[in-house]
Amino acid sequence: MATSTANVATATVPNDLEPYWMPFTANRAFKARPRLVARAKDMHYFAPDGRKLIDGAAGLWCTNAGHNRDPIVAAIQRQAAELDYAPAFQFSHPKAFELASRVAALAPGDLDHVFFCNSGSEAVDTALKIALAFHNVRGNASRVRLIGRERGYHGVGFGGVAVGGIVSNRKQFGALLAGVDHLSSTYNRTEQAFTIGEPVWGRHLADELDRLVALHDASTIAAVIVEPVAASTGVLPPPQGYLQRLRAICDKHGILLIFDEVITGFGRLGHAFAAERYGVTPDMITFAKGVTSGAVPMGGVVVRKGIYDAFMKGPEHVIELFHGYTYSAHPLACAAGLATLDLYRDEDLFARAKKLEPLWAKAAMGLRELPNVLDIRPVGLTVGIDLASKPDAVGKRGLEALEAGYYEHDLMLRAVGDTLALSPPLIVSESQIGEIFDKVGKIIKQVA
Ligand SMILES: Cc1ncc(COP(=O)(O)O)c(C=O)c1O
């Protein structure tokens, strides 16, 4: 396999890998055969030995502007030298307000206030807490139920796991939150296989919300949370009209609608937020990842004006929402966020993703006839490719594909079970799209 090591500094592999308990990783398999990266630039990672790998996954769906972009690096360096930390409670710093305005300007409708945190999981738990507190301050304290969706991923906080719909994330952690219910997943392979973009079948599944209202009564339900495209469980685009229908049912019953846009935000679907792609205005949007192009941890929630205003009552010296994090709106994250949003604007990266979408989808569908391919779901600049599981070894083919990508084909990809998920930085070129799918095709054949 061709590799490039030109002009690349090498880094040493640590002697002792044991003390680090890695997240969402098969630790023993990894430590027996580590997959390390030491450096990155634009579309590429570099292994410790200098080997160059193309990034088909934007890190972990986050480096949307590409890796180590000079303006972002410089902004972080300047900020670290100028103001390392500002207290997040009762004090702040100018860039926090500036970034809130910039993020709000990208959000649709009257979503115009931003609460900052440090990750997608915190963003989700923040949004769920705001939903409960919103009904509480308006005198509707009985509205405590939260509705999520099967195959939803909303991070790893107790709230996010409770509304999430991934059994492995739930089964070891006890009773989670009380009063949570779930809509069905919108994915059905028989009805939807090999659809480009949003499938026609499945809009009716939004009507399950009406069924849950009939079961629990609207007066007990605070909010519904969904990912516009369920990304982490294999890229499941919403059926046509589904999100619009959810919005209508929420409106009918006074239920808040939360879009978890931790992955779909910041250009992945060709718009600042998926809300814009689907023409649906939720009551809250959670975001993280792409807001700083992955360079500094940051997350947040954008809320509609009416939600913020509902809290701004009572004596002015009293804290309106008893919630926050030491590192909410951290100066380094804000500096990285501002530089990242500048890059998205100056390079028109969201429009670029939209323009590349047809080419991306066509290249993805070119893998259709390869062995074990059960479904391919391209949407925006991402795709899920389902491979048949090996008998009695669910997830093994996916891990083998990931390993083959790293060791033999110089490609970083993501595998969720036996589904391969691709989501390159939005700066990917047309020829790099060809290169990525060429490599994925070889990998699929290799793990057949
Ligand atoms: C939709 C969604 N919500 C929440 C999260 C959790 O984000 P984090 O890992 O930053 O806590 C993720 C992570 O992939 C996600 O995809």
XYZ file of C-alpha atoms and ligand atoms in Angstrom:
464
model
C 0.000 0.000 0.000
C 1.368 3.434 -0.904
C 2.329 5.564 2.055
C 3.788 9.001 2.416
C 6.258 9.849 5.137
C 7.814 12.902 3.510
C 8.641 15.844 5.787
C 6.801 14.412 8.734
C 8.251 14.351 12.214
C 7.834 11.034 13.947
C 6.566 10.559 17.492
C 7.304 7.799 19.934
C 4.757 5.183 20.871
C 4.319 5.101 24.673
C 5.858 2.101 26.444
C 2.921 1.548 28.742
C -0.556 1.665 27.219
C -2.175 -0.065 30.167
C -3.126 2.768 32.583
C -5.387 4.574 30.099
C -8.945 3.154 30.187
C -10.119 4.152 26.738
C -13.714 5.294 26.123
C -16.023 3.322 23.824
C -13.068 1.141 22.807
C -12.323 -2.576 22.923
C -9.367 -1.871 25.249
C -7.640 -5.244 25.110
C -7.851 -5.503 21.325
C -6.585 -1.924 20.977
C -3.676 -2.347 23.364
C -2.636 -5.547 21.613
C -2.541 -3.635 18.320
C -2.748 0.123 18.933
C -4.001 2.587 16.359
C -2.336 5.873 17.272
C -2.222 9.182 15.484
C 0.437 11.732 16.293
C -0.281 14.693 14.066
C -2.876 16.018 11.643
C -3.207 18.594 8.896
C -6.253 19.460 6.751
C -7.626 16.147 5.390
C -4.984 13.903 6.913
C -3.767 12.209 10.043
C -0.208 11.019 10.524
C 0.635 7.880 12.488
C 3.572 8.024 14.937
C 5.846 6.574 12.244
C 4.862 9.408 9.902
C 2.478 7.357 7.735
C -0.218 9.585 6.209
C -3.888 8.555 6.453
C -6.841 10.282 4.820
C -9.525 11.162 7.374
C -12.873 9.781 6.249
C -14.507 10.453 9.603
C -13.651 14.085 10.497
C -12.032 12.687 13.630
C -15.217 11.693 15.395
C -17.685 13.687 13.245
C -16.156 16.921 14.504
C -13.277 18.406 12.486
C -15.610 19.887 9.882
C -13.180 22.655 8.868
C -10.294 20.180 8.505
C -7.431 19.534 10.894
C -5.059 22.054 12.449
C -6.273 24.912 10.315
C -3.904 27.856 10.745
C -6.501 30.492 11.776
C -7.932 28.201 14.473
C -4.496 27.234 15.774
C -3.441 30.896 15.889
C -6.640 31.946 17.671
C -6.152 29.302 20.362
C -2.503 30.257 20.808
C -3.345 33.968 21.111
C -6.140 33.272 23.575
C -3.985 31.027 25.776
C -1.439 33.817 26.060
C -4.056 36.513 26.745
C -6.730 35.021 29.032
C -6.471 31.404 30.101
C -9.649 31.238 32.152
C -12.518 33.466 33.235
C -14.984 32.452 35.965
C -18.117 31.191 34.242
C -20.490 32.089 37.085
C -21.234 35.760 37.882
C -18.298 36.865 35.641
C -17.518 36.347 32.001
C -15.344 37.528 29.113
C -16.190 39.275 25.829
C -15.723 36.339 23.468
C -18.473 34.357 25.227
C -21.041 36.978 24.177
C -19.547 37.330 20.734
C -19.711 33.576 20.084
C -23.278 33.354 21.448
C -24.336 36.026 18.924
C -22.571 34.247 16.085
C -24.094 30.843 16.874
C -27.553 32.364 17.374
C -27.259 34.102 13.997
C -26.770 30.700 12.352
C -29.820 29.177 14.057
C -33.270 29.445 12.457
C -36.240 31.564 13.559
C -36.206 32.996 17.049
C -33.637 30.563 18.453
C -31.570 33.443 19.749
C -30.055 32.590 23.148
C -27.140 30.231 23.714
C -26.159 28.298 26.856
C -22.585 26.952 26.680
C -21.122 23.722 28.033
C -18.258 21.436 27.033
C -19.595 18.434 25.165
C -22.578 16.978 23.385
C -23.540 14.964 26.457
C -23.615 18.090 28.584
C -25.568 19.903 25.880
C -28.233 17.205 25.921
C -28.548 17.105 29.695
C -28.667 20.915 29.705
C -31.486 20.949 27.139
C -33.486 18.332 29.048
C -33.065 20.298 32.291
C -34.067 23.551 30.584
C -37.192 21.805 29.260
C -38.200 20.633 32.736
C -37.387 23.988 34.324
C -39.231 25.899 31.573
C -42.484 24.118 32.295
C -41.832 24.502 36.007
C -41.386 28.282 35.880
C -44.555 28.566 33.841
C -46.544 26.702 36.482
C -46.739 23.406 34.553
C -44.713 21.359 37.010
C -46.518 18.159 36.034
C -44.793 18.201 32.643
C -41.860 15.955 33.551
C -41.849 13.166 30.980
C -39.166 13.096 28.322
C -39.557 11.296 25.014
C -36.597 9.999 23.023
C -36.318 7.506 20.186
C -35.010 3.995 19.669
C -31.564 4.036 18.019
C -31.118 7.608 19.237
C -27.737 8.625 20.645
C -27.684 11.589 22.983
C -24.370 11.136 24.734
C -23.531 9.473 28.008
C -24.983 11.593 30.808
C -27.820 9.939 32.700
C -30.370 12.116 30.917
C -28.922 11.468 27.482
C -28.663 7.724 28.076
C -32.239 7.615 29.372
C -33.705 9.297 26.275
C -31.238 7.472 24.021
C -32.135 4.200 22.412
C -28.996 2.065 22.308
C -29.312 -1.014 24.447
C -25.574 -1.438 25.179
C -25.411 2.122 26.475
C -28.346 1.514 28.803
C -28.337 -2.019 30.105
C -25.489 -1.741 32.642
C -26.545 1.502 34.245
C -29.597 0.787 36.275
C -32.962 2.488 36.103
C -31.689 5.741 34.544
C -34.348 8.499 34.623
C -37.927 7.729 35.510
C -40.729 8.823 33.210
C -38.986 8.406 29.872
C -40.615 6.890 26.798
C -39.392 6.262 23.268
C -40.651 6.616 19.715
C -39.771 3.828 17.288
C -36.672 4.128 15.149
C -37.513 5.409 11.676
C -35.272 2.844 9.999
C -36.747 -0.091 8.125
C -34.424 -1.837 5.675
C -37.187 -3.593 3.755
C -38.868 -0.288 2.995
C -35.868 2.012 2.701
C -32.735 0.140 1.556
C -30.390 2.020 -0.802
C -32.233 5.323 -0.593
C -30.249 8.458 -1.364
C -31.161 11.068 1.236
C -34.507 11.068 3.043
C -36.629 7.932 2.469
C -40.267 8.215 1.398
C -41.441 5.509 3.796
C -41.810 6.185 7.517
C -43.475 9.569 8.002
C -46.356 7.850 9.826
C -43.975 6.849 12.637
C -44.194 10.417 13.923
C -47.814 9.691 14.791
C -46.543 7.473 17.599
C -46.122 10.690 19.529
C -49.901 11.077 19.474
C -50.153 7.529 20.830
C -47.757 8.361 23.685
C -49.765 11.504 24.433
C -52.912 9.383 24.577
C -51.144 7.021 26.988
C -49.527 9.564 29.332
C -51.535 12.751 28.681
C -49.921 15.872 27.268
C -49.979 17.538 30.676
C -47.234 15.124 31.821
C -44.884 15.492 28.840
C -42.104 18.094 28.813
C -40.171 17.462 25.640
C -39.304 15.237 22.705
C -35.667 14.920 21.672
C -34.478 13.510 18.340
C -31.443 13.726 16.119
C -32.642 15.036 12.734
C -30.402 12.331 11.229
C -29.548 9.619 13.752
C -25.855 9.514 12.967
C -24.091 7.431 15.610
C -26.307 4.384 15.069
C -25.465 4.240 11.392
C -26.670 7.413 9.600
C -30.460 7.128 9.494
C -31.974 10.072 7.597
C -35.499 11.083 8.610
C -38.384 9.955 6.396
C -39.767 12.751 4.247
C -42.231 14.825 6.264
C -41.440 13.040 9.553
C -39.824 15.963 11.370
C -42.530 18.353 10.163
C -45.149 15.977 11.556
C -43.347 15.736 14.927
C -43.290 19.546 15.058
C -47.026 19.726 14.387
C -47.856 17.169 17.090
C -45.611 18.920 19.628
C -47.330 22.229 18.824
C -50.746 20.677 19.260
C -49.870 19.448 22.741
C -47.546 22.170 24.093
C -44.551 19.794 24.057
C -41.074 21.200 23.448
C -39.177 19.801 20.461
C -35.407 19.444 20.855
C -33.171 18.723 17.859
C -29.912 17.141 18.929
C -27.608 18.574 16.263
C -24.303 17.576 17.835
C -23.401 15.866 14.558
C -25.812 17.424 12.054
C -24.850 20.993 13.015
C -22.186 23.093 11.319
C -22.457 21.946 7.752
C -22.628 18.168 7.836
C -25.960 18.279 5.957
C -25.127 21.301 3.818
C -26.601 23.886 6.180
C -25.617 25.506 9.444
C -28.190 23.274 11.124
C -30.344 20.402 9.889
C -33.360 22.418 11.087
C -32.763 24.617 8.036
C -32.440 21.671 5.637
C -35.773 20.290 6.821
C -37.550 23.623 7.226
C -38.516 22.773 10.808
C -37.857 25.118 13.720
C -37.380 23.219 16.966
C -37.587 24.871 20.399
C -33.987 24.004 21.242
C -30.925 22.864 19.300
C -28.038 21.105 20.996
C -24.621 21.434 19.381
C -20.944 20.547 20.059
C -18.213 18.989 17.869
C -18.176 21.211 14.740
C -18.561 24.471 16.672
C -14.787 24.460 17.247
C -14.014 21.966 14.474
C -13.051 19.628 17.303
C -10.069 21.767 18.317
C -11.231 22.591 21.864
C -14.097 20.828 23.668
C -17.287 22.885 23.551
C -21.021 22.284 23.414
C -24.152 24.293 23.897
C -27.889 24.722 23.554
C -29.617 27.340 21.427
C -33.109 28.151 22.744
C -36.035 30.116 21.412
C -36.567 33.577 22.756
C -39.762 32.565 24.562
C -37.875 29.944 26.571
C -35.194 32.377 27.722
C -37.791 35.065 28.459
C -39.831 32.693 30.615
C -36.915 32.566 33.066
C -36.219 36.315 33.109
C -38.813 37.105 35.761
C -38.723 37.842 39.484
C -36.115 39.793 41.470
C -33.105 40.691 39.342
C -30.483 39.632 41.902
C -31.709 36.030 41.848
C -30.078 33.395 39.584
C -32.696 32.372 37.029
C -31.386 28.887 36.127
C -29.417 26.854 38.645
C -27.266 25.114 36.089
C -23.807 25.582 34.559
C -20.271 24.268 34.291
C -16.918 25.607 35.491
C -15.817 25.554 31.877
C -18.992 26.938 30.258
C -17.803 29.297 27.492
C -14.141 28.613 28.251
C -11.988 31.334 26.651
C -9.971 28.854 24.554
C -13.155 27.226 23.273
C -14.701 30.600 22.442
C -11.589 31.717 20.584
C -11.524 28.438 18.656
C -15.260 28.722 17.976
C -15.014 32.248 16.589
C -12.106 31.314 14.320
C -13.956 28.193 13.179
C -17.137 30.096 12.327
C -15.007 32.600 10.396
C -13.536 29.736 8.365
C -16.955 28.220 7.663
C -18.106 31.641 6.432
C -14.983 32.645 4.496
C -14.669 29.296 2.729
C -18.432 28.831 2.385
C -18.030 25.299 3.709
C -21.712 24.573 4.371
C -22.574 25.398 0.743
C -19.574 23.371 -0.345
C -20.965 20.335 1.487
C -24.294 20.858 -0.234
C -22.659 21.116 -3.641
C -20.626 17.939 -3.086
C -23.599 15.915 -1.801
C -24.695 14.420 -5.188
C -21.147 13.387 -6.068
C -20.659 11.939 -2.587
C -23.917 9.954 -2.817
C -23.071 8.618 -6.283
C -19.615 7.500 -5.153
C -21.107 5.822 -2.074
C -23.708 3.985 -4.139
C -20.902 2.642 -6.317
C -20.197 0.147 -3.508
C -23.655 -1.364 -3.749
C -22.718 -4.616 -5.478
C -19.803 -5.452 -3.176
C -19.965 -8.516 -0.912
C -22.010 -8.285 2.301
C -23.352 -4.786 1.570
C -26.922 -4.709 2.905
C -27.685 -1.006 2.657
C -26.035 2.325 1.844
C -27.516 5.573 3.208
C -25.864 8.758 1.985
C -27.156 12.115 3.214
C -25.290 15.416 3.278
C -21.580 14.650 3.528
C -22.037 11.450 5.471
C -23.073 7.884 4.782
C -23.813 4.661 6.631
C -22.877 1.385 4.935
C -24.365 -1.726 6.552
C -22.343 -4.894 6.167
C -23.721 -8.315 7.011
C -22.454 -9.520 10.384
C -20.263 -12.573 10.615
C -22.153 -15.536 12.005
C -22.146 -15.280 15.834
C -19.742 -12.322 15.817
C -21.697 -9.091 15.531
C -19.308 -6.163 15.151
C -16.279 -8.222 14.131
C -16.440 -7.402 10.421
C -16.793 -3.715 11.278
C -13.737 -3.792 13.549
C -11.758 -5.677 10.910
C -12.689 -2.991 8.373
C -11.556 -0.248 10.736
C -8.268 -2.068 11.370
C -7.710 -2.703 7.664
C -8.355 0.975 6.996
C -5.816 2.097 9.558
C -3.063 -0.465 8.958
C -3.290 -1.289 5.279
C -5.262 1.323 3.356
C -4.283 4.572 5.103
C -7.899 5.503 5.779
C -9.533 6.555 9.049
C -13.120 5.426 9.110
C -15.685 4.807 11.799
C -17.380 1.473 12.405
C -20.520 1.175 14.509
C -21.036 -2.544 14.900
C -20.920 -3.770 11.319
C -21.939 -0.435 9.844
C -19.216 1.725 8.333
C -19.832 5.440 8.807
C -18.047 8.070 6.758
C -18.143 11.832 7.343
C -15.058 13.618 5.989
C -14.078 17.186 6.817
C -16.095 19.557 4.619
C -12.907 20.643 2.840
C -12.714 17.227 1.123
C -11.967 17.536 -2.605
C -13.742 15.667 -5.379
C -10.689 13.509 -5.998
C -10.382 12.765 -2.275
C -14.012 11.572 -2.281
C -12.997 9.156 -5.049
C -9.952 8.102 -3.047
C -11.993 7.474 0.120
C -14.589 5.281 -1.602
C -11.917 3.461 -3.576
C -10.258 2.538 -0.279
C -13.575 1.613 1.347
C -14.371 -0.664 -1.597
C -11.037 -2.468 -1.218
C -11.613 -2.807 2.523
C -15.114 -4.251 2.052
C -13.699 -6.864 -0.323
C -10.877 -7.637 2.072
C -13.181 -8.300 5.036
C -15.643 -10.374 2.961
C -26.377 13.430 18.546
C -25.340 13.367 19.620
N -25.611 13.847 20.829
C -24.711 13.837 21.820
C -23.465 13.318 21.622
C -22.473 13.291 22.748
O -21.443 14.158 22.504
P -20.105 14.076 23.401
O -19.404 12.830 23.018
O -19.364 15.332 23.007
O -20.520 14.112 24.827
C -23.124 12.803 20.375
C -21.792 12.244 20.116
O -21.494 11.688 19.097
C -24.099 12.804 19.345
O -23.839 12.300 18.142
